[in-house]
């Protein structure tokens, strides 16, 4: 039994590389809830803009593009897959060029406003895990449970380094640290929806925690804030 009659939402916000995606997927599976990967929403806008050759500084054109975005998510072999116009986007969303373009489009207030309804439409029974930067502060300020998942920049860089090396990518650790620091600064200091914990968020520092421990802590927040144990 939940404490309110509304469809419950758990928001998981935090900086790049804190493990939000993996934690969100595990927690959603444990609860049987849906997932909103809002980073994939911004990446899809960026991919559509690059494909259409829309100028990444043209806020009016990009805002119009958001209004027509036919975006959905469906379960795939490696977790949740984003689909644009019914077509699975797969690895295209993860390309470096798309990542850079997504951080440009995400800084535009018109784009962020145009994507609010699309993101809120993911709130559906039995519940939603919303992963991003401003889920608890802007998109779902009334969410029942909010977590801000953090980790030191060195640990985030170490995790990414291992991941990229395993994929055969040629990267250096120092480069990853400086890229993450630059991205943190951009995300935290932008005027619209900066990456900050909501006042009522529980901050979980995953620097010295394994995935299972983080998942347990997040599930404990949901149990306390969402489910009526009486
Ligand atoms: O988490 P990610 O790397 O997939 O996110 C892609 C970009 O979108 C990144 O620059 C941060 C931005 N983003 C955002 O501004 N707000 C969100 N709720 C999610 C992502």
mmCIF file of C-alpha atoms and ligand atoms in Angstrom:
data_model
loop_
_atom_site.group_PDB
_atom_site.id
_atom_site.type_symbol
_atom_site.label_atom_id
_atom_site.label_comp_id
_atom_site.label_asym_id
_atom_site.label_seq_id
_atom_site.Cartn_x
_atom_site.Cartn_y
_atom_site.Cartn_z
ATOM 1 C CA UNK A 1 0.000 0.000 0.000
ATOM 2 C CA UNK A 2 1.370 3.440 -0.869
ATOM 3 C CA UNK A 3 1.009 6.477 1.370
ATOM 4 C CA UNK A 4 -0.751 8.574 -1.295
ATOM 5 C CA UNK A 5 -3.298 7.809 -4.003
ATOM 6 C CA UNK A 6 -1.011 9.342 -6.691
ATOM 7 C CA UNK A 7 1.254 7.266 -8.888
ATOM 8 C CA UNK A 8 4.565 7.265 -6.963
ATOM 9 C CA UNK A 9 7.789 8.637 -8.432
ATOM 10 C CA UNK A 10 11.366 8.043 -7.295
ATOM 11 C CA UNK A 11 13.795 10.621 -8.701
ATOM 12 C CA UNK A 12 17.499 9.822 -9.005
ATOM 13 C CA UNK A 13 19.576 12.880 -9.898
ATOM 14 C CA UNK A 14 23.316 13.398 -9.885
ATOM 15 C CA UNK A 15 26.412 14.194 -11.938
ATOM 16 C CA UNK A 16 27.729 12.266 -14.955
ATOM 17 C CA UNK A 17 29.155 8.865 -14.144
ATOM 18 C CA UNK A 18 27.656 8.510 -10.656
ATOM 19 C CA UNK A 19 25.947 5.271 -11.724
ATOM 20 C CA UNK A 20 22.385 6.607 -12.030
ATOM 21 C CA UNK A 21 21.546 4.448 -15.063
ATOM 22 C CA UNK A 22 22.607 1.142 -13.502
ATOM 23 C CA UNK A 23 20.989 1.963 -10.158
ATOM 24 C CA UNK A 24 17.738 3.140 -11.801
ATOM 25 C CA UNK A 25 17.460 -0.045 -13.875
ATOM 26 C CA UNK A 26 18.052 -2.295 -10.822
ATOM 27 C CA UNK A 27 15.677 -0.383 -8.564
ATOM 28 C CA UNK A 28 12.948 -0.259 -11.232
ATOM 29 C CA UNK A 29 13.224 -4.020 -11.779
ATOM 30 C CA UNK A 30 13.037 -4.677 -8.024
ATOM 31 C CA UNK A 31 9.903 -2.500 -7.713
ATOM 32 C CA UNK A 32 8.323 -3.486 -11.038
ATOM 33 C CA UNK A 33 8.190 0.221 -11.982
ATOM 34 C CA UNK A 34 8.903 1.996 -15.289
ATOM 35 C CA UNK A 35 12.031 4.068 -15.994
ATOM 36 C CA UNK A 36 12.510 7.510 -17.521
ATOM 37 C CA UNK A 37 16.085 8.010 -18.761
ATOM 38 C CA UNK A 38 15.918 11.785 -19.222
ATOM 39 C CA UNK A 39 19.524 11.932 -20.477
ATOM 40 C CA UNK A 40 18.309 9.821 -23.427
ATOM 41 C CA UNK A 41 15.557 12.405 -24.020
ATOM 42 C CA UNK A 42 18.155 15.198 -24.405
ATOM 43 C CA UNK A 43 20.389 12.915 -26.448
ATOM 44 C CA UNK A 44 17.440 12.092 -28.769
ATOM 45 C CA UNK A 45 16.759 15.786 -29.352
ATOM 46 C CA UNK A 46 20.452 16.265 -30.133
ATOM 47 C CA UNK A 47 20.482 13.283 -32.516
ATOM 48 C CA UNK A 48 17.347 14.517 -34.298
ATOM 49 C CA UNK A 49 18.893 18.011 -34.601
ATOM 50 C CA UNK A 50 22.169 16.624 -35.988
ATOM 51 C CA UNK A 51 20.234 14.419 -38.440
ATOM 52 C CA UNK A 52 18.039 17.325 -39.619
ATOM 53 C CA UNK A 53 21.055 19.672 -39.637
ATOM 54 C CA UNK A 54 19.248 22.032 -37.243
ATOM 55 C CA UNK A 55 21.550 24.747 -35.914
ATOM 56 C CA UNK A 56 22.330 23.796 -32.285
ATOM 57 C CA UNK A 57 22.061 27.439 -31.228
ATOM 58 C CA UNK A 58 18.648 28.000 -32.887
ATOM 59 C CA UNK A 59 16.429 27.777 -29.815
ATOM 60 C CA UNK A 60 13.190 28.391 -31.750
ATOM 61 C CA UNK A 61 13.851 25.601 -34.267
ATOM 62 C CA UNK A 62 15.005 23.203 -31.534
ATOM 63 C CA UNK A 63 11.954 23.944 -29.407
ATOM 64 C CA UNK A 64 9.701 23.176 -32.410
ATOM 65 C CA UNK A 65 11.623 19.937 -32.970
ATOM 66 C CA UNK A 66 10.905 18.913 -29.342
ATOM 67 C CA UNK A 67 7.163 19.393 -29.875
ATOM 68 C CA UNK A 68 7.257 16.828 -32.729
ATOM 69 C CA UNK A 69 9.564 14.334 -31.013
ATOM 70 C CA UNK A 70 8.023 10.856 -31.279
ATOM 71 C CA UNK A 71 10.085 9.302 -28.496
ATOM 72 C CA UNK A 72 9.448 6.107 -26.575
ATOM 73 C CA UNK A 73 11.340 3.560 -24.503
ATOM 74 C CA UNK A 74 11.070 -0.204 -24.687
ATOM 75 C CA UNK A 75 12.903 -3.098 -23.039
ATOM 76 C CA UNK A 76 15.828 -4.366 -25.115
ATOM 77 C CA UNK A 77 18.565 -7.005 -24.684
ATOM 78 C CA UNK A 78 20.834 -4.532 -22.823
ATOM 79 C CA UNK A 79 18.197 -2.723 -20.789
ATOM 80 C CA UNK A 80 15.824 0.051 -21.770
ATOM 81 C CA UNK A 81 16.152 1.209 -25.399
ATOM 82 C CA UNK A 82 15.102 4.611 -26.713
ATOM 83 C CA UNK A 83 13.034 4.629 -29.931
ATOM 84 C CA UNK A 84 12.526 7.625 -32.173
ATOM 85 C CA UNK A 85 9.650 7.384 -34.639
ATOM 86 C CA UNK A 86 9.338 3.674 -33.741
ATOM 87 C CA UNK A 87 13.009 2.989 -34.620
ATOM 88 C CA UNK A 88 15.467 1.815 -31.961
ATOM 89 C CA UNK A 89 18.291 4.293 -31.537
ATOM 90 C CA UNK A 90 20.779 1.865 -29.959
ATOM 91 C CA UNK A 91 24.416 2.963 -29.786
ATOM 92 C CA UNK A 92 23.782 6.107 -31.865
ATOM 93 C CA UNK A 93 22.684 7.923 -28.690
ATOM 94 C CA UNK A 94 25.975 7.173 -26.931
ATOM 95 C CA UNK A 95 28.209 8.714 -29.625
ATOM 96 C CA UNK A 96 30.550 11.430 -28.327
ATOM 97 C CA UNK A 97 29.191 13.942 -30.881
ATOM 98 C CA UNK A 98 25.651 13.334 -29.596
ATOM 99 C CA UNK A 99 26.814 13.713 -25.967
ATOM 100 C CA UNK A 100 28.403 17.090 -26.691
ATOM 101 C CA UNK A 101 25.373 18.286 -28.702
ATOM 102 C CA UNK A 102 22.994 17.108 -25.943
ATOM 103 C CA UNK A 103 24.736 19.266 -23.357
ATOM 104 C CA UNK A 104 24.360 22.261 -25.706
ATOM 105 C CA UNK A 105 20.633 21.717 -26.320
ATOM 106 C CA UNK A 106 20.048 20.947 -22.610
ATOM 107 C CA UNK A 107 21.259 24.455 -21.701
ATOM 108 C CA UNK A 108 18.427 26.113 -23.691
ATOM 109 C CA UNK A 109 15.417 27.110 -21.518
ATOM 110 C CA UNK A 110 12.960 26.715 -24.448
ATOM 111 C CA UNK A 111 14.079 23.145 -25.057
ATOM 112 C CA UNK A 112 13.828 22.246 -21.360
ATOM 113 C CA UNK A 113 10.325 23.738 -21.117
ATOM 114 C CA UNK A 114 9.196 21.953 -24.305
ATOM 115 C CA UNK A 115 10.270 18.595 -22.876
ATOM 116 C CA UNK A 116 8.455 18.890 -19.543
ATOM 117 C CA UNK A 117 5.134 17.334 -20.609
ATOM 118 C CA UNK A 118 6.849 14.556 -22.550
ATOM 119 C CA UNK A 119 8.832 13.599 -19.426
ATOM 120 C CA UNK A 120 5.865 13.917 -17.039
ATOM 121 C CA UNK A 121 3.815 11.613 -19.286
ATOM 122 C CA UNK A 122 6.073 8.746 -18.154
ATOM 123 C CA UNK A 123 4.432 8.844 -14.711
ATOM 124 C CA UNK A 124 2.269 5.738 -14.889
ATOM 125 C CA UNK A 125 1.139 3.041 -12.473
ATOM 126 C CA UNK A 126 2.515 1.201 -10.626
ATOM 127 C CA UNK A 127 5.339 3.798 -10.375
ATOM 128 C CA UNK A 128 8.227 5.557 -12.102
ATOM 129 C CA UNK A 129 11.972 5.793 -11.515
ATOM 130 C CA UNK A 130 13.114 9.065 -13.134
ATOM 131 C CA UNK A 131 16.847 9.393 -13.781
ATOM 132 C CA UNK A 132 18.502 12.718 -14.620
ATOM 133 C CA UNK A 133 19.753 16.072 -13.358
ATOM 134 C CA UNK A 134 16.560 17.986 -12.505
ATOM 135 C CA UNK A 135 14.026 15.217 -11.898
ATOM 136 C CA UNK A 136 13.507 16.063 -8.208
ATOM 137 C CA UNK A 137 13.850 19.834 -8.560
ATOM 138 C CA UNK A 138 11.924 20.700 -11.760
ATOM 139 C CA UNK A 139 10.246 17.815 -13.576
ATOM 140 C CA UNK A 140 8.761 15.972 -10.569
ATOM 141 C CA UNK A 141 9.048 18.419 -7.638
ATOM 142 C CA UNK A 142 6.175 16.524 -5.949
ATOM 143 C CA UNK A 143 7.939 13.130 -6.196
ATOM 144 C CA UNK A 144 7.429 10.943 -3.149
ATOM 145 C CA UNK A 145 11.066 9.819 -2.935
ATOM 146 C CA UNK A 146 14.163 11.709 -4.084
ATOM 147 C CA UNK A 147 17.773 10.565 -4.180
ATOM 148 C CA UNK A 148 20.842 12.543 -5.227
ATOM 149 C CA UNK A 149 23.519 10.056 -6.242
ATOM 150 C CA UNK A 150 27.028 11.454 -5.989
ATOM 151 C CA UNK A 151 30.591 10.103 -6.152
ATOM 152 C CA UNK A 152 34.026 11.724 -6.176
ATOM 153 C CA UNK A 153 35.250 12.844 -9.589
ATOM 154 C CA UNK A 154 38.229 10.433 -9.319
ATOM 155 C CA UNK A 155 35.940 7.440 -8.685
ATOM 156 C CA UNK A 156 33.589 8.434 -11.509
ATOM 157 C CA UNK A 157 36.560 8.755 -13.857
ATOM 158 C CA UNK A 158 37.904 5.348 -12.707
ATOM 159 C CA UNK A 159 34.545 3.674 -13.455
ATOM 160 C CA UNK A 160 34.303 5.291 -16.885
ATOM 161 C CA UNK A 161 37.937 4.448 -17.642
ATOM 162 C CA UNK A 162 37.326 0.742 -16.918
ATOM 163 C CA UNK A 163 34.166 0.808 -19.047
ATOM 164 C CA UNK A 164 35.817 2.519 -22.027
ATOM 165 C CA UNK A 165 38.949 0.342 -21.864
ATOM 166 C CA UNK A 166 36.739 -2.773 -21.800
ATOM 167 C CA UNK A 167 35.145 -1.482 -25.036
ATOM 168 C CA UNK A 168 38.612 -1.075 -26.554
ATOM 169 C CA UNK A 169 38.503 2.743 -26.511
ATOM 170 C CA UNK A 170 41.781 4.642 -26.431
ATOM 171 C CA UNK A 171 41.415 7.066 -23.498
ATOM 172 C CA UNK A 172 43.654 8.448 -20.771
ATOM 173 C CA UNK A 173 42.618 8.755 -17.137
ATOM 174 C CA UNK A 174 43.744 12.393 -16.899
ATOM 175 C CA UNK A 175 41.661 13.330 -19.923
ATOM 176 C CA UNK A 176 38.590 11.670 -18.392
ATOM 177 C CA UNK A 177 39.055 13.577 -15.114
ATOM 178 C CA UNK A 178 39.338 16.933 -16.880
ATOM 179 C CA UNK A 179 36.323 16.154 -19.129
ATOM 180 C CA UNK A 180 34.209 15.216 -16.099
ATOM 181 C CA UNK A 181 35.282 18.339 -14.200
ATOM 182 C CA UNK A 182 34.366 20.551 -17.162
ATOM 183 C CA UNK A 183 30.983 18.799 -17.505
ATOM 184 C CA UNK A 184 30.279 19.063 -13.763
ATOM 185 C CA UNK A 185 30.994 22.772 -13.892
ATOM 186 C CA UNK A 186 28.708 23.286 -16.919
ATOM 187 C CA UNK A 187 25.868 21.227 -15.382
ATOM 188 C CA UNK A 188 26.113 22.803 -11.903
ATOM 189 C CA UNK A 189 26.572 26.390 -12.997
ATOM 190 C CA UNK A 190 24.020 26.668 -15.806
ATOM 191 C CA UNK A 191 21.167 29.024 -14.999
ATOM 192 C CA UNK A 192 18.332 26.661 -15.990
ATOM 193 C CA UNK A 193 17.909 23.441 -13.992
ATOM 194 C CA UNK A 194 21.441 23.142 -12.592
ATOM 195 C CA UNK A 195 22.436 19.705 -11.251
ATOM 196 C CA UNK A 196 21.763 20.174 -7.536
ATOM 197 C CA UNK A 197 20.044 18.048 -4.887
ATOM 198 C CA UNK A 198 16.419 18.962 -4.135
ATOM 199 C CA UNK A 199 15.932 20.207 -0.554
ATOM 200 C CA UNK A 200 14.081 17.007 0.308
ATOM 201 C CA UNK A 201 16.502 14.623 -1.472
ATOM 202 C CA UNK A 202 18.522 11.962 0.338
ATOM 203 C CA UNK A 203 22.158 12.288 -0.778
ATOM 204 C CA UNK A 204 23.844 8.927 -1.386
ATOM 205 C CA UNK A 205 27.611 9.065 -1.904
ATOM 206 C CA UNK A 206 28.565 5.967 -3.875
ATOM 207 C CA UNK A 207 32.338 6.627 -3.880
ATOM 208 C CA UNK A 208 33.097 3.620 -1.691
ATOM 209 C CA UNK A 209 29.902 1.621 -2.229
ATOM 210 C CA UNK A 210 29.221 -1.233 -4.631
ATOM 211 C CA UNK A 211 26.150 -1.279 -6.897
ATOM 212 C CA UNK A 212 24.238 -3.663 -4.584
ATOM 213 C CA UNK A 213 24.791 -1.431 -1.553
ATOM 214 C CA UNK A 214 23.607 1.643 -3.446
ATOM 215 C CA UNK A 215 20.510 -0.215 -4.686
ATOM 216 C CA UNK A 216 19.722 -1.292 -1.103
ATOM 217 C CA UNK A 217 20.016 2.278 0.195
ATOM 218 C CA UNK A 218 17.796 3.631 -2.559
ATOM 219 C CA UNK A 219 15.186 0.924 -1.960
ATOM 220 C CA UNK A 220 15.252 1.826 1.747
ATOM 221 C CA UNK A 221 14.406 5.448 0.821
ATOM 222 C CA UNK A 222 11.456 4.226 -1.285
ATOM 223 C CA UNK A 223 10.211 1.971 1.516
ATOM 224 C CA UNK A 224 10.311 4.827 3.983
ATOM 225 C CA UNK A 225 8.871 7.547 1.753
ATOM 226 C CA UNK A 226 6.442 5.654 -0.485
ATOM 227 C CA UNK A 227 5.103 2.511 1.137
ATOM 228 C CA UNK A 228 2.801 2.574 4.075
ATOM 229 C CA UNK A 229 4.150 -0.010 6.488
ATOM 230 C CA UNK A 230 1.338 0.337 9.014
HETATM 231 O O1 LIG B 1 23.062 11.603 -18.535
HETATM 232 P P1 LIG B 1 23.444 11.822 -19.975
HETATM 233 O O2 LIG B 1 24.925 11.934 -20.173
HETATM 234 O O3 LIG B 1 22.821 10.817 -20.900
HETATM 235 O O4 LIG B 1 22.808 13.253 -20.354
HETATM 236 C C1 LIG B 1 23.027 13.839 -21.619
HETATM 237 C C2 LIG B 1 23.024 15.358 -21.462
HETATM 238 O O5 LIG B 1 21.740 15.838 -21.092
HETATM 239 C C3 LIG B 1 24.005 15.893 -20.407
HETATM 240 O O6 LIG B 1 24.731 16.980 -20.946
HETATM 241 C C4 LIG B 1 23.148 16.386 -19.287
HETATM 242 C C5 LIG B 1 21.816 16.661 -19.940
HETATM 243 N N1 LIG B 1 20.680 16.351 -19.078
HETATM 244 C C6 LIG B 1 20.018 17.405 -18.509
HETATM 245 O O7 LIG B 1 20.398 18.563 -18.692
HETATM 246 N N2 LIG B 1 18.908 17.162 -17.739
HETATM 247 C C7 LIG B 1 18.485 15.924 -17.516
HETATM 248 N N3 LIG B 1 17.414 15.716 -16.755
HETATM 249 C C8 LIG B 1 19.190 14.822 -18.081
HETATM 250 C C9 LIG B 1 20.287 15.082 -18.858
#
